[in-house]
Amino acid sequence: MIAETVCSAVAVAGLGIAAVTAYRKRFLAATRIAAYSLVPVGLVMTGVVKWVADSAFSLTAWAGFGVLGVSWLLFMTTRAVERRRGGTRKERRAAAKEARREAVAPAASAPSLGPATRPAAQPASRPRKESAADDFSDIEAILKKHGI
């Protein structure tokens, strides 16, 4: 009963804030505030608040949370031990790779091309400029072209 009263008060306060926000011509924000303020009333009307209140004060519900916690702890412990040992996941991957290797004929995986008969072509090197004046002449030409 107290939870329903609190949720109703929160909803009324939120709708009041939404009305003030709408008065200030911020209609999008006012609509969003009104939507948030109607959520507690909807939760009360659907019975979710009563269910949460009953669960929060129920010894059986807390024992259930304890069982879930122990289950999670056991699950994480087995995962840690599995990873420390090398893991069954790695063993499965290794077995799958081995199965793929055995499925293909040994000669089929060898390349059919023979060794290269002609030497690789070496890239031609560009001749170096003989003086630094040639470099500056290119720069001067670009600057003159742009009127600098």
Coordinates of C-alpha atoms in Angstrom, one line a residue:
M1 CA 0.0 0.0 0.0
I2 CA 2.9 2.4 0.8
A3 CA 4.6 1.5 -2.5
E4 CA 1.5 2.4 -4.5
T5 CA 1.1 5.7 -2.7
V6 CA 4.8 6.6 -3.3
C7 CA 4.5 5.6 -7.0
S8 CA 1.4 7.7 -7.4
A9 CA 3.1 10.7 -5.8
V10 CA 6.1 10.3 -8.0
A11 CA 3.9 10.2 -11.1
V12 CA 1.9 13.3 -10.0
A13 CA 5.2 15.2 -9.3
G14 CA 6.6 14.2 -12.7
L15 CA 3.4 15.3 -14.5
G16 CA 3.7 18.6 -12.7
I17 CA 7.2 19.1 -13.9
A18 CA 6.2 18.1 -17.4
A19 CA 3.4 20.8 -17.3
V20 CA 5.9 23.5 -16.3
T21 CA 8.3 22.3 -19.0
A22 CA 5.5 22.5 -21.6
Y23 CA 4.6 26.0 -20.4
R24 CA 8.2 27.0 -21.2
K25 CA 7.6 25.8 -24.8
R26 CA 9.9 22.8 -24.5
F27 CA 7.3 20.3 -25.7
L28 CA 9.7 17.5 -26.6
A29 CA 11.3 17.5 -23.2
A30 CA 7.8 17.8 -21.5
T31 CA 6.6 14.7 -23.4
R32 CA 9.6 12.7 -22.4
I33 CA 9.2 13.7 -18.7
A34 CA 5.5 12.8 -18.8
A35 CA 6.4 9.4 -20.3
Y36 CA 8.9 8.7 -17.5
S37 CA 6.5 9.9 -14.8
L38 CA 3.7 7.5 -16.0
V39 CA 6.0 4.4 -15.7
P40 CA 5.6 4.0 -11.9
V41 CA 1.8 4.2 -12.2
G42 CA 1.9 1.5 -14.9
L43 CA 4.0 -0.7 -12.8
V44 CA 1.6 -0.4 -9.9
M45 CA -1.4 -1.1 -12.1
T46 CA 0.2 -4.3 -13.6
G47 CA 1.2 -5.7 -10.2
V48 CA 4.9 -5.6 -10.7
V49 CA 5.4 -3.4 -7.6
K50 CA 3.5 -5.8 -5.5
W51 CA 5.5 -8.8 -6.8
V52 CA 8.8 -7.0 -6.2
A53 CA 7.6 -6.0 -2.6
D54 CA 6.6 -9.6 -1.9
S55 CA 9.8 -10.9 -3.3
A56 CA 12.0 -8.5 -1.4
F57 CA 10.5 -9.6 2.0
S58 CA 10.3 -13.3 1.2
L59 CA 12.9 -15.7 2.7
T60 CA 12.3 -18.1 -0.2
A61 CA 13.1 -15.5 -2.8
W62 CA 16.4 -14.6 -1.1
A63 CA 17.2 -18.3 -0.8
G64 CA 16.6 -18.6 -4.5
F65 CA 19.0 -15.7 -5.2
G66 CA 21.5 -17.5 -3.0
V67 CA 21.1 -20.7 -5.1
L68 CA 21.5 -18.7 -8.3
G69 CA 24.7 -17.2 -6.9
V70 CA 26.2 -20.6 -6.0
S71 CA 25.3 -21.9 -9.4
W72 CA 27.1 -18.9 -11.1
L73 CA 30.1 -19.4 -8.8
L74 CA 30.4 -23.1 -9.7
F75 CA 30.0 -22.3 -13.4
M76 CA 32.8 -19.6 -13.3
T77 CA 35.1 -22.0 -11.3
T78 CA 34.8 -24.7 -13.9
R79 CA 35.5 -22.2 -16.7
A80 CA 38.7 -21.0 -14.8
V81 CA 39.9 -24.6 -14.3
E82 CA 39.2 -25.5 -17.9
R83 CA 41.2 -22.5 -19.1
R84 CA 44.1 -23.2 -16.8
R85 CA 44.4 -26.9 -18.0
G86 CA 44.6 -25.8 -21.6
G87 CA 40.9 -26.0 -22.2
T88 CA 38.7 -28.4 -24.1
R89 CA 38.0 -25.6 -26.6
K90 CA 41.7 -25.6 -27.7
E91 CA 41.7 -29.4 -27.8
R92 CA 38.6 -29.3 -30.1
R93 CA 40.3 -26.7 -32.4
A94 CA 43.4 -28.8 -32.6
A95 CA 41.4 -31.9 -33.4
A96 CA 39.4 -30.1 -36.0
K97 CA 42.6 -28.8 -37.7
E98 CA 44.0 -32.4 -37.7
A99 CA 40.8 -33.7 -39.2
R100 CA 41.0 -31.1 -42.0
R101 CA 44.6 -32.0 -42.8
E102 CA 43.8 -35.7 -43.0
A103 CA 40.8 -35.0 -45.2
V104 CA 43.0 -33.6 -48.0
A105 CA 45.5 -35.8 -49.9
P106 CA 49.1 -35.0 -48.9
A107 CA 50.2 -34.3 -52.5
A108 CA 47.3 -32.0 -53.2
S109 CA 48.5 -29.4 -50.7
A110 CA 51.9 -29.1 -52.3
P111 CA 52.3 -26.3 -54.9
S112 CA 52.2 -27.4 -58.5
L113 CA 54.5 -24.7 -59.7
G114 CA 58.2 -25.4 -60.0
P115 CA 61.0 -23.2 -58.9
A116 CA 61.3 -19.8 -60.6
T117 CA 63.5 -20.0 -63.8
R118 CA 63.9 -16.3 -64.4
P119 CA 65.4 -13.9 -61.9
A120 CA 63.2 -11.2 -60.5
A121 CA 63.5 -7.8 -62.2
Q122 CA 65.2 -5.2 -60.2
P123 CA 63.6 -1.7 -60.2
A124 CA 65.5 0.8 -62.2
S125 CA 67.0 3.5 -59.9
R126 CA 66.4 7.1 -60.8
P127 CA 69.4 9.2 -61.6
R128 CA 70.2 11.7 -58.9
K129 CA 70.4 15.4 -59.7
E130 CA 73.8 16.8 -59.9
S131 CA 73.3 19.9 -57.9
A132 CA 71.0 21.5 -55.4
A133 CA 70.4 24.4 -57.8
D134 CA 68.2 22.1 -59.9
D135 CA 66.0 21.4 -57.0
F136 CA 65.6 25.1 -56.2
S137 CA 64.8 25.9 -59.9
D138 CA 61.8 23.6 -59.7
I139 CA 60.6 25.3 -56.6
E140 CA 61.1 28.7 -58.1
A141 CA 59.1 27.7 -61.2
I142 CA 56.2 26.6 -59.0
L143 CA 56.3 29.8 -57.0
K144 CA 56.4 32.0 -60.2
K145 CA 53.5 30.0 -61.6
H146 CA 51.4 30.9 -58.6
G147 CA 52.6 34.5 -58.6
I148 CA 54.6 34.4 -55.4

